[in-house]
Amino acid sequence: MSTTFRRPHSVLPGFNLALGYTLFYLGLIVLIPLSAAFIKTFSLTWESFWATVTAPRVLASYWLTFRTSLLAAAINAVFGLLTAWVLVRYKFPGKRFIDAIVDLPFALPTAVAGIALTAVYAGNGWLGKPLAEMGIKVAFTPLGILVALTFIGLPFVVRTVQPVLEDLEKELEEAAKSLGASSWQTFSRVIFPTVLPAVITGFTLAFARALGEYGSVIFIAGNMPMVSEITPLIIITKLEQYDYSGATAVAVVMLVASFVLLFAINTLQWWARKRRNEEKV
Amino acid sequence: MAAIYPPSPLTAIAKPRTARRPFPWIPVLLIGTALAYLALFLFVPLAAVFFEAFKKGAGFYWDAIREPDAWSAIRLTLIAAAIAVPLNLVFGIAAAWAIAKFDFRFKSLLITLIDLPFSVSPVISGLIYVLIFGLQGWVGPWLSEHDIKIIFAVPGIVLATIFVTFPFVARELIPLMQAQGREEEEAAAVLGASGWQTLWYVTLPNVKWGLLYGVILCNARAMGEFGAVSVVSGHIRGATNTLPLHVEILYNEYAFAAAFACASLLAFLALITLAIKSVVESRQLKEHRK
């Protein structure tokens, strides 16, 4: 009987049941198990927690995970914007198929993506062989991790930018053109500022997804400590050695990072919505 | 050239066009670059799955799929999805009903919390259940006294699957039901319909496409989850292996053709999911335009 969830005035029934069940299920499946990770770290002293999460091998994994995720998200921001533009503005054969297949990374199991990318980008693979002849080794190097993370983050920017481009008022561009702006000026001064919040949101979503990714990466990474070992793999390795406290300590660092990102994403989306609404007024 | 964004009367005035239009370099270049990007990361890997699966012939493919361990993995994958999807469906409807049809404080906090499993690494999603139900976990000792196995057994796999697919239906339904407002439900209630009747005859038919959309995405993820399930499974062949884990084991044993044969089943499932998704989206768009 708290004032927070007091029954609101409504002719509709079922508020208590629906909200009660929602909170019960949310607590049971998500909140209690997640809090277990935080509570478990209290069994460690601060010194041993700090020693675990700043061990050289763990630090190397943060840096690797961070820089490959950031670069993959940046690649997806540039080419995702381009793909969204092409899908919204041009007509070409097979467009509907391509529009649908953009979501493949959401639907394809990560393990399947992992072995497929490894087969393609390995030294004897379809794309790996010509690249190897040029002296570029992709699979079993950090470059392979970048390929896997680009794959799993591919739909985010396309899907956040697409609706904004569709809504974009053509009058604005026409006004710019009639005032003598070149195509490039119209793009950089009129279109780009409008879609920028959506690009940043998509970029952040792709980045957040890449930080935690495991399945598609471990096959192609090579998983060499200090070189190509991502942070989620550190957690797995510690679990396999029955080092539950160590695994949890690293997991808590990752959880805090993803919660900060989640907060950033929510703020960005709020900002993007506000900007879109302001422009419509 | 249909490929070009239709010029407006204004541009036509600003730049009088000559009789023969030049080759549309910019659109062709942009489309080409976008297709190259998609080919490198999507089409080529997808084609590779099916190519590698059939490399040793259809007979080998068939045997790899019908092998007992593969069958038991397929069965477990179906069981996990058959439990996780309906549970998250019921939750999604309840959450959307409460959030979309009523006003209360901390609503946006609740929506953020529902989305939480999406921002947690799959590995951590498995780990948290090990911390609770594992031998060293909170209830682990009690469970082992009573001979109940959750971790390294089927219940753990189901729990991890529920966690990673938790938000799918809810996050589809909440914005949709919010956009549809409350008038129709209020009219039904005023006319004497019970809550369940209102839900069944008014609300659900209105959101059926969104519901289907959420369910198929939820199902695809449930059947394909790897990281979280890998942590709680223990990889016991024929007992706690789901199809994605079976793919991993075969691959690590260098049984590549068999691994890709099983992977092709999952890739096929993904393509069906995308096809249904595409149809549902165009239906939704049509109804929206009406």
Coordinates of C-alpha atoms in Angstrom, one line a residue:
Chain A
M1 CA 0.0 0.0 0.0
S2 CA 2.5 2.6 -1.1
T3 CA 1.5 6.0 -2.5
T4 CA 3.8 5.3 -5.4
F5 CA 1.7 2.7 -7.1
R6 CA -1.7 3.9 -5.8
R7 CA -4.5 2.7 -8.0
P8 CA -5.1 5.5 -10.6
H9 CA -8.5 6.8 -11.6
S10 CA -9.6 4.7 -14.5
V11 CA -12.6 2.8 -15.6
L12 CA -10.3 0.0 -16.9
P13 CA -9.8 -3.0 -14.6
G14 CA -6.7 -5.0 -14.0
F15 CA -4.2 -2.4 -12.9
N16 CA -3.2 -4.1 -9.7
L17 CA -2.9 -7.6 -11.3
A18 CA -1.0 -6.4 -14.4
L19 CA 1.5 -4.1 -12.5
G20 CA 1.8 -6.6 -9.7
Y21 CA 2.7 -9.5 -12.1
T22 CA 5.0 -7.2 -14.0
L23 CA 7.0 -6.2 -10.9
F24 CA 7.0 -9.8 -9.6
Y25 CA 8.3 -11.3 -12.8
L26 CA 10.8 -8.4 -13.3
G27 CA 12.1 -8.9 -9.8
L28 CA 12.3 -12.7 -10.0
I29 CA 13.9 -13.0 -13.5
V30 CA 16.0 -9.8 -13.8
L31 CA 16.5 -7.7 -10.6
I32 CA 17.2 -10.3 -8.0
P33 CA 19.7 -12.3 -10.2
L34 CA 21.4 -9.1 -11.3
S35 CA 21.8 -7.9 -7.7
A36 CA 23.4 -11.3 -7.0
A37 CA 26.4 -10.2 -9.0
F38 CA 26.8 -7.0 -7.0
I39 CA 26.3 -8.7 -3.6
K40 CA 28.8 -11.5 -4.5
T41 CA 31.5 -8.9 -4.9
F42 CA 31.1 -7.9 -1.3
S43 CA 32.7 -11.3 -0.4
L44 CA 35.9 -9.9 -1.8
T45 CA 38.0 -7.3 0.0
W46 CA 38.5 -4.1 -1.8
E47 CA 42.2 -4.9 -2.4
S48 CA 41.5 -8.3 -4.0
F49 CA 38.6 -6.8 -6.0
W50 CA 40.9 -4.1 -7.3
A51 CA 43.8 -6.5 -8.0
T52 CA 41.4 -8.8 -10.0
V53 CA 39.9 -6.1 -12.1
T54 CA 43.2 -4.3 -12.8
A55 CA 45.4 -7.4 -13.6
P56 CA 47.4 -6.8 -16.7
R57 CA 45.6 -9.5 -18.7
V58 CA 42.2 -8.0 -17.7
L59 CA 43.3 -4.5 -18.5
A60 CA 44.5 -5.7 -21.9
S61 CA 41.1 -7.2 -22.5
Y62 CA 39.2 -4.0 -21.6
W63 CA 41.4 -2.0 -24.0
L64 CA 40.9 -4.5 -26.8
T65 CA 37.1 -4.8 -26.2
F66 CA 36.8 -1.0 -26.0
R67 CA 38.8 -0.1 -29.1
T68 CA 37.4 -2.8 -31.4
S69 CA 33.8 -2.0 -30.2
L70 CA 34.4 1.8 -30.8
L71 CA 35.9 1.3 -34.2
A72 CA 33.1 -1.2 -35.2
A73 CA 30.5 1.2 -34.1
A74 CA 32.2 4.0 -36.1
I75 CA 32.3 1.9 -39.3
N76 CA 28.6 1.1 -38.8
A77 CA 27.8 4.8 -38.2
V78 CA 29.4 5.8 -41.6
F79 CA 28.1 2.9 -43.7
G80 CA 24.9 2.6 -41.8
L81 CA 24.0 6.2 -42.6
L82 CA 24.9 5.5 -46.2
T83 CA 22.8 2.4 -46.3
A84 CA 19.8 4.1 -44.7
W85 CA 20.2 6.9 -47.2
V86 CA 20.3 4.5 -50.2
L87 CA 17.3 2.5 -48.8
V88 CA 15.2 5.7 -48.3
R89 CA 16.1 7.7 -51.3
Y90 CA 16.8 5.4 -54.3
K91 CA 14.9 2.7 -56.1
F92 CA 16.9 -0.3 -57.3
P93 CA 16.1 -4.0 -57.9
G94 CA 16.1 -6.2 -54.8
K95 CA 15.6 -3.2 -52.5
R96 CA 12.9 -4.8 -50.4
F97 CA 15.0 -8.0 -49.9
I98 CA 18.0 -5.9 -48.9
D99 CA 15.9 -3.8 -46.5
A100 CA 14.8 -7.1 -44.8
I101 CA 18.2 -8.7 -44.7
V102 CA 19.8 -5.7 -42.8
D103 CA 18.2 -7.2 -39.7
L104 CA 20.0 -10.5 -40.2
P105 CA 22.5 -9.9 -37.3
F106 CA 19.4 -9.6 -35.0
A107 CA 18.0 -12.9 -36.2
L108 CA 21.1 -15.0 -36.8
P109 CA 22.4 -16.9 -33.8
T110 CA 25.8 -15.4 -32.8
A111 CA 27.5 -18.8 -32.9
V112 CA 26.5 -19.3 -36.5
A113 CA 27.7 -15.8 -37.4
G114 CA 31.0 -16.6 -35.6
I115 CA 31.8 -19.7 -37.6
A116 CA 30.5 -18.2 -40.8
L117 CA 32.7 -15.1 -40.5
T118 CA 35.7 -17.3 -39.5
A119 CA 35.2 -19.5 -42.6
V120 CA 35.0 -16.5 -44.9
Y121 CA 37.8 -14.5 -43.4
A122 CA 40.3 -17.3 -42.5
G123 CA 43.5 -17.6 -44.5
N124 CA 41.9 -20.1 -47.0
G125 CA 38.4 -18.4 -47.0
W126 CA 36.6 -16.6 -49.8
L127 CA 37.6 -13.2 -48.6
G128 CA 40.5 -14.2 -46.3
K129 CA 42.6 -15.6 -49.1
P130 CA 42.8 -12.5 -51.3
L131 CA 43.3 -10.4 -48.2
A132 CA 46.1 -12.7 -47.0
E133 CA 47.8 -12.4 -50.4
M134 CA 47.7 -8.6 -49.8
G135 CA 49.4 -9.3 -46.4
I136 CA 46.3 -8.6 -44.3
K137 CA 45.5 -11.3 -41.8
V138 CA 41.9 -11.0 -40.5
A139 CA 40.8 -14.2 -38.7
F140 CA 42.5 -15.0 -35.4
T141 CA 43.7 -11.4 -35.0
P142 CA 42.1 -8.3 -33.4
L143 CA 41.0 -7.4 -37.0
G144 CA 38.8 -10.5 -36.9
I145 CA 37.2 -9.2 -33.7
L146 CA 36.5 -5.9 -35.5
V147 CA 34.8 -7.8 -38.4
A148 CA 32.6 -9.8 -36.0
L149 CA 31.6 -6.7 -34.0
T150 CA 30.8 -4.8 -37.2
F151 CA 28.5 -7.6 -38.2
I152 CA 26.5 -7.7 -35.0
G153 CA 26.2 -3.9 -34.8
L154 CA 25.3 -3.4 -38.4
P155 CA 21.5 -2.9 -38.1
F156 CA 21.5 -0.3 -35.3
V157 CA 22.5 2.8 -37.2
V158 CA 20.5 1.9 -40.3
R159 CA 17.3 1.3 -38.2
T160 CA 17.7 4.5 -36.1
V161 CA 18.4 6.7 -39.1
Q162 CA 15.9 5.3 -41.6
P163 CA 12.7 6.7 -39.9
V164 CA 14.3 10.1 -39.5
L165 CA 15.3 10.3 -43.2
E166 CA 11.8 9.2 -44.2
D167 CA 10.3 12.0 -42.1
L168 CA 12.7 14.6 -43.4
E169 CA 10.8 17.3 -45.0
K170 CA 11.7 17.7 -48.7
E171 CA 10.9 21.4 -48.6
L172 CA 14.0 22.0 -46.5
E173 CA 16.2 20.5 -49.1
E174 CA 14.4 22.2 -51.9
A175 CA 14.7 25.5 -50.2
A176 CA 18.5 24.9 -49.8
K177 CA 18.8 24.0 -53.4
S178 CA 16.8 26.9 -54.7
L179 CA 18.9 29.2 -52.6
G180 CA 21.9 27.9 -54.6
A181 CA 23.4 25.3 -52.2
S182 CA 25.3 22.5 -53.9
S183 CA 24.4 18.8 -53.2
W184 CA 27.2 18.6 -50.7
Q185 CA 26.2 21.8 -48.9
T186 CA 22.6 20.6 -48.7
F187 CA 23.8 17.3 -47.2
S188 CA 26.3 18.8 -44.8
R189 CA 24.3 21.8 -43.7
V190 CA 20.7 20.6 -43.9
I191 CA 20.4 16.8 -43.9
F192 CA 23.3 15.8 -41.7
P193 CA 22.5 18.0 -38.7
T194 CA 18.9 16.6 -38.7
V195 CA 20.0 13.0 -38.7
L196 CA 23.0 13.4 -36.4
P197 CA 21.1 12.6 -33.1
A198 CA 19.8 9.3 -34.7
V199 CA 23.3 8.5 -35.9
I200 CA 24.8 9.1 -32.5
T201 CA 22.0 7.0 -30.9
G202 CA 22.6 4.1 -33.3
F203 CA 26.3 4.4 -32.8
T204 CA 25.9 4.1 -29.0
L205 CA 23.5 1.2 -29.3
A206 CA 26.0 -0.6 -31.6
F207 CA 28.9 0.2 -29.2
A208 CA 27.0 -1.1 -26.2
R209 CA 26.0 -4.3 -27.9
A210 CA 29.6 -4.8 -29.1
L211 CA 31.1 -4.4 -25.6
G212 CA 29.2 -7.5 -24.3
E213 CA 29.3 -9.6 -27.4
Y214 CA 30.7 -13.1 -27.0
G215 CA 29.3 -15.7 -29.4
S216 CA 30.3 -14.2 -32.7
V217 CA 33.7 -13.1 -31.5
I218 CA 35.3 -16.2 -29.8
F219 CA 35.5 -18.2 -33.0
I220 CA 37.2 -15.6 -35.1
A221 CA 39.3 -14.0 -32.4
G222 CA 42.0 -16.6 -31.8
N223 CA 41.7 -15.8 -28.1
M224 CA 45.3 -15.1 -27.3
P225 CA 45.8 -13.6 -23.8
M226 CA 47.0 -10.0 -23.9
V227 CA 46.4 -9.9 -27.7
S228 CA 43.0 -11.1 -28.8
E229 CA 41.1 -12.0 -25.6
I230 CA 37.9 -10.0 -25.0
T231 CA 36.5 -9.2 -21.6
P232 CA 33.5 -11.6 -21.7
L233 CA 36.0 -14.4 -22.5
I234 CA 38.0 -13.5 -19.3
I235 CA 34.8 -14.1 -17.3
I236 CA 34.3 -17.5 -19.0
T237 CA 37.9 -18.5 -18.4
K238 CA 37.6 -17.5 -14.7
L239 CA 34.4 -19.5 -14.4
E240 CA 36.0 -22.6 -15.9
Q241 CA 38.7 -22.3 -13.2
Y242 CA 35.9 -22.1 -10.6
D243 CA 37.1 -18.6 -9.7
Y244 CA 33.5 -17.3 -9.2
S245 CA 34.5 -14.2 -7.2
G246 CA 37.1 -13.2 -9.9
A247 CA 34.5 -13.7 -12.7
T248 CA 32.0 -11.7 -10.8
A249 CA 34.4 -8.8 -10.1
V250 CA 35.1 -8.5 -13.8
A251 CA 31.4 -8.9 -14.6
V252 CA 30.5 -6.0 -12.2
V253 CA 33.0 -3.7 -14.0
M254 CA 31.3 -4.6 -17.3
L255 CA 27.8 -4.1 -15.8
V256 CA 28.6 -0.7 -14.5
A257 CA 30.0 0.3 -17.9
S258 CA 26.8 -1.0 -19.6
F259 CA 24.5 0.8 -17.1
V260 CA 26.4 4.1 -17.8
L261 CA 25.9 3.5 -21.5
L262 CA 22.2 2.7 -21.0
F263 CA 21.8 6.0 -19.2
A264 CA 23.6 7.8 -22.1
I265 CA 21.4 6.1 -24.7
N266 CA 18.2 7.1 -22.8
T267 CA 19.4 10.7 -22.6
L268 CA 20.4 10.7 -26.3
Q269 CA 17.0 9.3 -27.3
W270 CA 15.3 11.9 -25.2
W271 CA 17.4 14.6 -26.8
A272 CA 16.7 13.3 -30.3
R273 CA 13.0 13.2 -29.7
K274 CA 13.1 16.7 -28.3
R275 CA 15.0 18.0 -31.4
R276 CA 12.6 16.3 -33.8
N277 CA 9.6 17.7 -32.0
E278 CA 11.0 21.2 -31.9
E279 CA 11.6 21.1 -35.6
K280 CA 8.1 20.0 -36.3
V281 CA 6.6 22.9 -34.4
Chain B
M1 CA 16.1 7.4 -64.4
A2 CA 13.9 6.1 -61.6
A3 CA 16.9 5.8 -59.4
I4 CA 17.0 9.5 -58.7
Y5 CA 15.1 11.2 -56.0
P6 CA 12.3 12.9 -57.9
P7 CA 13.3 16.5 -58.7
S8 CA 10.8 19.1 -57.4
P9 CA 9.4 21.8 -59.6
L10 CA 11.7 24.2 -57.8
T11 CA 14.9 22.5 -58.6
A12 CA 13.7 22.2 -62.2
I13 CA 13.5 25.9 -62.3
A14 CA 16.8 26.5 -60.6
K15 CA 18.7 24.1 -62.9
P16 CA 17.1 23.7 -66.3
R17 CA 17.8 20.2 -67.4
T18 CA 19.3 19.4 -70.7
A19 CA 17.5 16.9 -73.0
R20 CA 19.8 14.0 -72.2
R21 CA 20.4 13.5 -68.6
P22 CA 23.9 12.5 -67.5
F23 CA 24.7 9.1 -66.1
P24 CA 23.7 9.2 -62.4
W25 CA 27.1 8.8 -61.0
I26 CA 26.4 9.7 -57.4
P27 CA 23.4 7.4 -56.8
V28 CA 25.2 4.5 -58.5
L29 CA 28.3 5.1 -56.5
L30 CA 26.3 5.3 -53.2
I31 CA 24.2 2.2 -53.9
G32 CA 27.4 0.3 -54.9
T33 CA 29.2 1.3 -51.7
A34 CA 26.2 0.3 -49.6
L35 CA 25.9 -3.0 -51.4
A36 CA 29.6 -3.7 -51.0
Y37 CA 29.4 -3.1 -47.3
L38 CA 26.4 -5.4 -46.9
A39 CA 28.1 -8.0 -49.0
L40 CA 31.3 -8.1 -47.0
F41 CA 29.5 -8.4 -43.7
L42 CA 26.1 -10.1 -44.5
F43 CA 25.7 -11.8 -47.8
V44 CA 29.1 -13.5 -48.1
P45 CA 29.0 -15.0 -44.6
L46 CA 25.4 -16.1 -45.0
A47 CA 26.2 -17.8 -48.3
A48 CA 29.2 -19.5 -46.7
V49 CA 27.0 -21.2 -44.1
F50 CA 25.0 -23.0 -46.7
F51 CA 28.0 -23.6 -49.0
E52 CA 30.0 -25.2 -46.2
A53 CA 27.0 -27.2 -45.0
F54 CA 26.5 -28.9 -48.3
K55 CA 30.3 -29.2 -49.1
K56 CA 30.3 -33.0 -48.5
G57 CA 27.0 -33.6 -50.3
A58 CA 23.4 -33.8 -49.3
G59 CA 23.8 -37.3 -47.8
F60 CA 26.4 -36.2 -45.3
Y61 CA 24.2 -33.1 -44.5
W62 CA 21.2 -35.4 -43.8
D63 CA 23.3 -37.7 -41.5
A64 CA 24.7 -34.7 -39.6
I65 CA 21.2 -33.5 -38.8
R66 CA 19.8 -36.8 -37.9
E67 CA 22.6 -37.9 -35.7
P68 CA 21.2 -38.6 -32.1
D69 CA 23.2 -35.8 -30.4
A70 CA 22.0 -33.3 -33.0
W71 CA 18.4 -34.4 -32.5
S72 CA 18.6 -34.1 -28.7
A73 CA 20.1 -30.6 -29.2
I74 CA 17.2 -29.6 -31.5
R75 CA 14.7 -31.0 -29.0
L76 CA 16.2 -29.0 -26.1
T77 CA 16.3 -25.9 -28.2
L78 CA 12.6 -26.3 -29.0
I79 CA 11.8 -27.0 -25.3
A80 CA 13.7 -23.9 -24.1
A81 CA 11.9 -21.7 -26.6
A82 CA 8.5 -23.3 -25.9
I83 CA 8.8 -22.3 -22.2
A84 CA 10.6 -19.0 -22.6
V85 CA 8.5 -17.4 -25.3
P86 CA 5.0 -18.0 -23.8
L87 CA 6.2 -16.8 -20.3
N88 CA 7.7 -13.6 -21.8
L89 CA 4.5 -13.2 -24.0
V90 CA 2.3 -13.2 -20.9
F91 CA 4.7 -10.8 -19.1
G92 CA 4.8 -8.5 -22.2
I93 CA 1.0 -8.2 -22.3
A94 CA 0.7 -7.6 -18.5
A95 CA 3.5 -5.0 -18.6
A96 CA 2.1 -3.2 -21.7
W97 CA -1.5 -3.2 -20.2
A98 CA -0.2 -1.6 -16.9
I99 CA 2.1 0.9 -18.7
A100 CA -0.1 1.9 -21.6
K101 CA -3.5 1.9 -20.0
F102 CA -2.8 3.5 -16.6
D103 CA -0.8 6.5 -15.2
F104 CA 1.5 6.0 -12.4
R105 CA 4.8 7.3 -11.1
F106 CA 8.2 5.9 -12.1
K107 CA 6.8 4.6 -15.3
S108 CA 9.9 5.5 -17.4
L109 CA 12.1 3.9 -14.8
L110 CA 10.0 0.7 -15.1
I111 CA 10.4 0.8 -18.9
T112 CA 14.2 1.2 -18.5
L113 CA 14.3 -1.8 -16.1
I114 CA 12.4 -3.9 -18.5
D115 CA 15.0 -3.2 -21.2
L116 CA 17.8 -4.0 -18.8
P117 CA 18.6 -7.5 -20.1
F118 CA 19.4 -6.1 -23.5
S119 CA 22.3 -4.1 -22.1
V120 CA 23.8 -7.0 -20.1
S121 CA 26.5 -9.2 -21.8
P122 CA 25.1 -12.7 -22.5
V123 CA 28.0 -14.1 -20.5
I124 CA 26.9 -12.1 -17.4
S125 CA 23.3 -13.2 -18.0
G126 CA 24.4 -16.8 -17.5
L127 CA 26.8 -15.9 -14.7
I128 CA 24.1 -14.4 -12.4
Y129 CA 22.1 -17.7 -12.4
V130 CA 25.3 -19.6 -11.5
L131 CA 25.8 -17.2 -8.6
I132 CA 22.3 -18.0 -7.3
F133 CA 21.8 -21.7 -8.2
G134 CA 25.3 -23.0 -8.6
L135 CA 27.0 -25.2 -5.9
Q136 CA 28.6 -22.1 -4.3
G137 CA 25.6 -20.0 -4.8
W138 CA 22.8 -18.7 -2.5
V139 CA 20.5 -21.6 -2.8
G140 CA 23.0 -24.1 -4.3
P141 CA 23.7 -26.0 -1.1
W142 CA 19.9 -26.4 -0.3
L143 CA 19.3 -27.6 -3.9
S144 CA 22.0 -30.2 -3.8
E145 CA 20.7 -31.5 -0.5
H146 CA 17.3 -32.0 -2.2
D147 CA 18.9 -33.4 -5.3
I148 CA 17.6 -30.6 -7.5
K149 CA 19.8 -29.6 -10.4
I150 CA 19.4 -26.2 -12.1
I151 CA 22.8 -25.3 -13.2
F152 CA 24.4 -27.6 -15.8
A153 CA 20.8 -28.9 -16.3
V154 CA 17.7 -28.0 -18.4
P155 CA 16.1 -25.6 -15.9
G156 CA 19.2 -23.4 -15.9
I157 CA 19.1 -23.3 -19.7
V158 CA 15.5 -22.3 -19.7
L159 CA 16.1 -19.6 -17.1
A160 CA 19.0 -18.1 -19.0
T161 CA 16.9 -18.1 -22.2
I162 CA 14.0 -16.4 -20.4
F163 CA 16.4 -13.7 -19.2
V164 CA 18.0 -12.9 -22.6
T165 CA 14.6 -12.8 -24.3
F166 CA 12.8 -11.0 -21.5
P167 CA 12.2 -7.5 -23.1
F168 CA 11.2 -8.6 -26.7
V169 CA 7.4 -8.7 -26.5
A170 CA 7.1 -6.0 -23.9
R171 CA 9.1 -3.4 -25.8
E172 CA 7.1 -4.1 -29.0
L173 CA 3.7 -3.8 -27.3
I174 CA 4.3 -0.9 -24.9
P175 CA 4.8 1.9 -27.6
L176 CA 2.1 0.3 -29.8
M177 CA -0.5 0.2 -27.0
Q178 CA 0.5 3.7 -25.8
A179 CA -0.1 5.0 -29.3
Q180 CA -3.5 3.4 -29.6
G181 CA -4.8 5.2 -26.5
R182 CA -7.5 4.0 -24.1
E183 CA -10.8 5.1 -25.7
E184 CA -11.7 1.7 -27.2
E185 CA -11.0 -0.1 -23.9
E186 CA -12.9 2.5 -22.0
A187 CA -15.9 2.1 -24.3
A188 CA -15.8 -1.6 -23.9
A189 CA -15.7 -1.3 -20.1
V190 CA -18.5 1.2 -20.1
L191 CA -20.6 -1.2 -22.2
G192 CA -20.1 -3.8 -19.6
A193 CA -17.3 -5.9 -20.9
S194 CA -15.1 -7.6 -18.3
G195 CA -11.4 -6.9 -18.1
W196 CA -10.5 -10.2 -19.8
Q197 CA -13.2 -9.7 -22.5
T198 CA -11.8 -6.2 -23.2
L199 CA -8.2 -7.6 -23.5
W200 CA -9.2 -10.5 -25.7
Y201 CA -11.7 -8.8 -28.0
V202 CA -10.5 -5.2 -28.1
T203 CA -6.9 -4.8 -27.2
L204 CA -5.2 -7.9 -28.5
P205 CA -6.8 -7.7 -32.0
N206 CA -5.6 -4.1 -32.3
V207 CA -2.0 -5.1 -31.6
K208 CA -1.9 -8.5 -33.2
W209 CA 0.8 -7.6 -35.7
G210 CA 3.1 -6.0 -33.1
L211 CA 2.5 -9.0 -30.9
L212 CA 3.5 -11.4 -33.7
Y213 CA 6.5 -9.3 -34.4
G214 CA 7.7 -9.4 -30.8
V215 CA 7.0 -13.2 -30.6
I216 CA 9.0 -14.1 -33.7
L217 CA 12.0 -12.0 -32.6
C218 CA 11.8 -13.4 -29.1
N219 CA 11.6 -16.9 -30.6
A220 CA 14.6 -16.3 -32.9
R221 CA 16.7 -15.1 -30.0
A222 CA 15.5 -17.9 -27.7
M223 CA 16.5 -20.6 -30.2
G224 CA 19.8 -18.9 -31.1
E225 CA 21.1 -17.8 -27.7
F226 CA 24.7 -18.9 -27.2
G227 CA 26.7 -17.0 -24.5
A228 CA 24.3 -17.1 -21.6
V229 CA 23.3 -20.7 -22.3
S230 CA 26.9 -21.7 -22.7
V231 CA 27.7 -20.6 -19.1
V232 CA 24.8 -22.5 -17.5
S233 CA 24.8 -25.6 -19.7
G234 CA 27.9 -27.6 -18.8
H235 CA 28.0 -28.9 -22.4
I236 CA 26.8 -32.4 -21.6
R237 CA 26.3 -34.0 -25.0
G238 CA 22.9 -35.5 -25.5
A239 CA 21.6 -33.9 -22.3
T240 CA 22.3 -30.1 -21.9
N241 CA 23.4 -29.1 -25.4
T242 CA 21.2 -26.7 -27.3
L243 CA 21.6 -26.4 -31.1
P244 CA 24.0 -23.4 -31.0
L245 CA 26.2 -25.2 -28.4
H246 CA 26.2 -28.4 -30.5
V247 CA 27.4 -26.3 -33.4
E248 CA 30.3 -25.0 -31.2
I249 CA 31.3 -28.5 -30.1
L250 CA 31.3 -29.9 -33.6
Y251 CA 33.3 -26.9 -34.8
N252 CA 35.9 -27.2 -32.0
E253 CA 36.2 -30.9 -33.0
Y254 CA 37.0 -29.9 -36.5
A255 CA 33.8 -31.5 -37.8
F256 CA 33.3 -28.4 -39.9
A257 CA 30.8 -29.8 -42.4
A258 CA 28.6 -31.2 -39.6
A259 CA 28.9 -27.9 -37.6
F260 CA 27.8 -25.9 -40.7
A261 CA 24.9 -28.4 -41.4
C262 CA 23.5 -27.7 -37.9
A263 CA 24.3 -24.0 -38.3
S264 CA 22.4 -24.0 -41.6
L265 CA 19.2 -25.0 -39.7
L266 CA 19.6 -22.0 -37.5
A267 CA 20.4 -19.7 -40.4
F268 CA 17.3 -21.0 -42.2
L269 CA 15.3 -20.2 -39.0
A270 CA 16.8 -16.7 -39.1
L271 CA 15.7 -16.2 -42.8
I272 CA 12.2 -17.4 -42.0
T273 CA 12.1 -14.9 -39.1
L274 CA 13.2 -12.1 -41.4
A275 CA 10.6 -13.1 -44.0
I276 CA 7.8 -13.1 -41.4
K277 CA 9.1 -9.8 -40.0
S278 CA 9.1 -8.2 -43.4
V279 CA 5.5 -9.3 -44.1
V280 CA 4.3 -8.2 -40.6
E281 CA 5.9 -4.8 -41.1
S282 CA 4.2 -4.2 -44.5
R283 CA 0.8 -5.3 -42.9
Q284 CA 1.4 -2.9 -40.0
L285 CA 2.2 -0.1 -42.5
K286 CA -1.0 -0.8 -44.5
E287 CA -3.2 -0.8 -41.4
H288 CA -1.5 2.3 -40.2
R289 CA -2.3 4.1 -43.5
K290 CA -6.0 3.1 -43.3

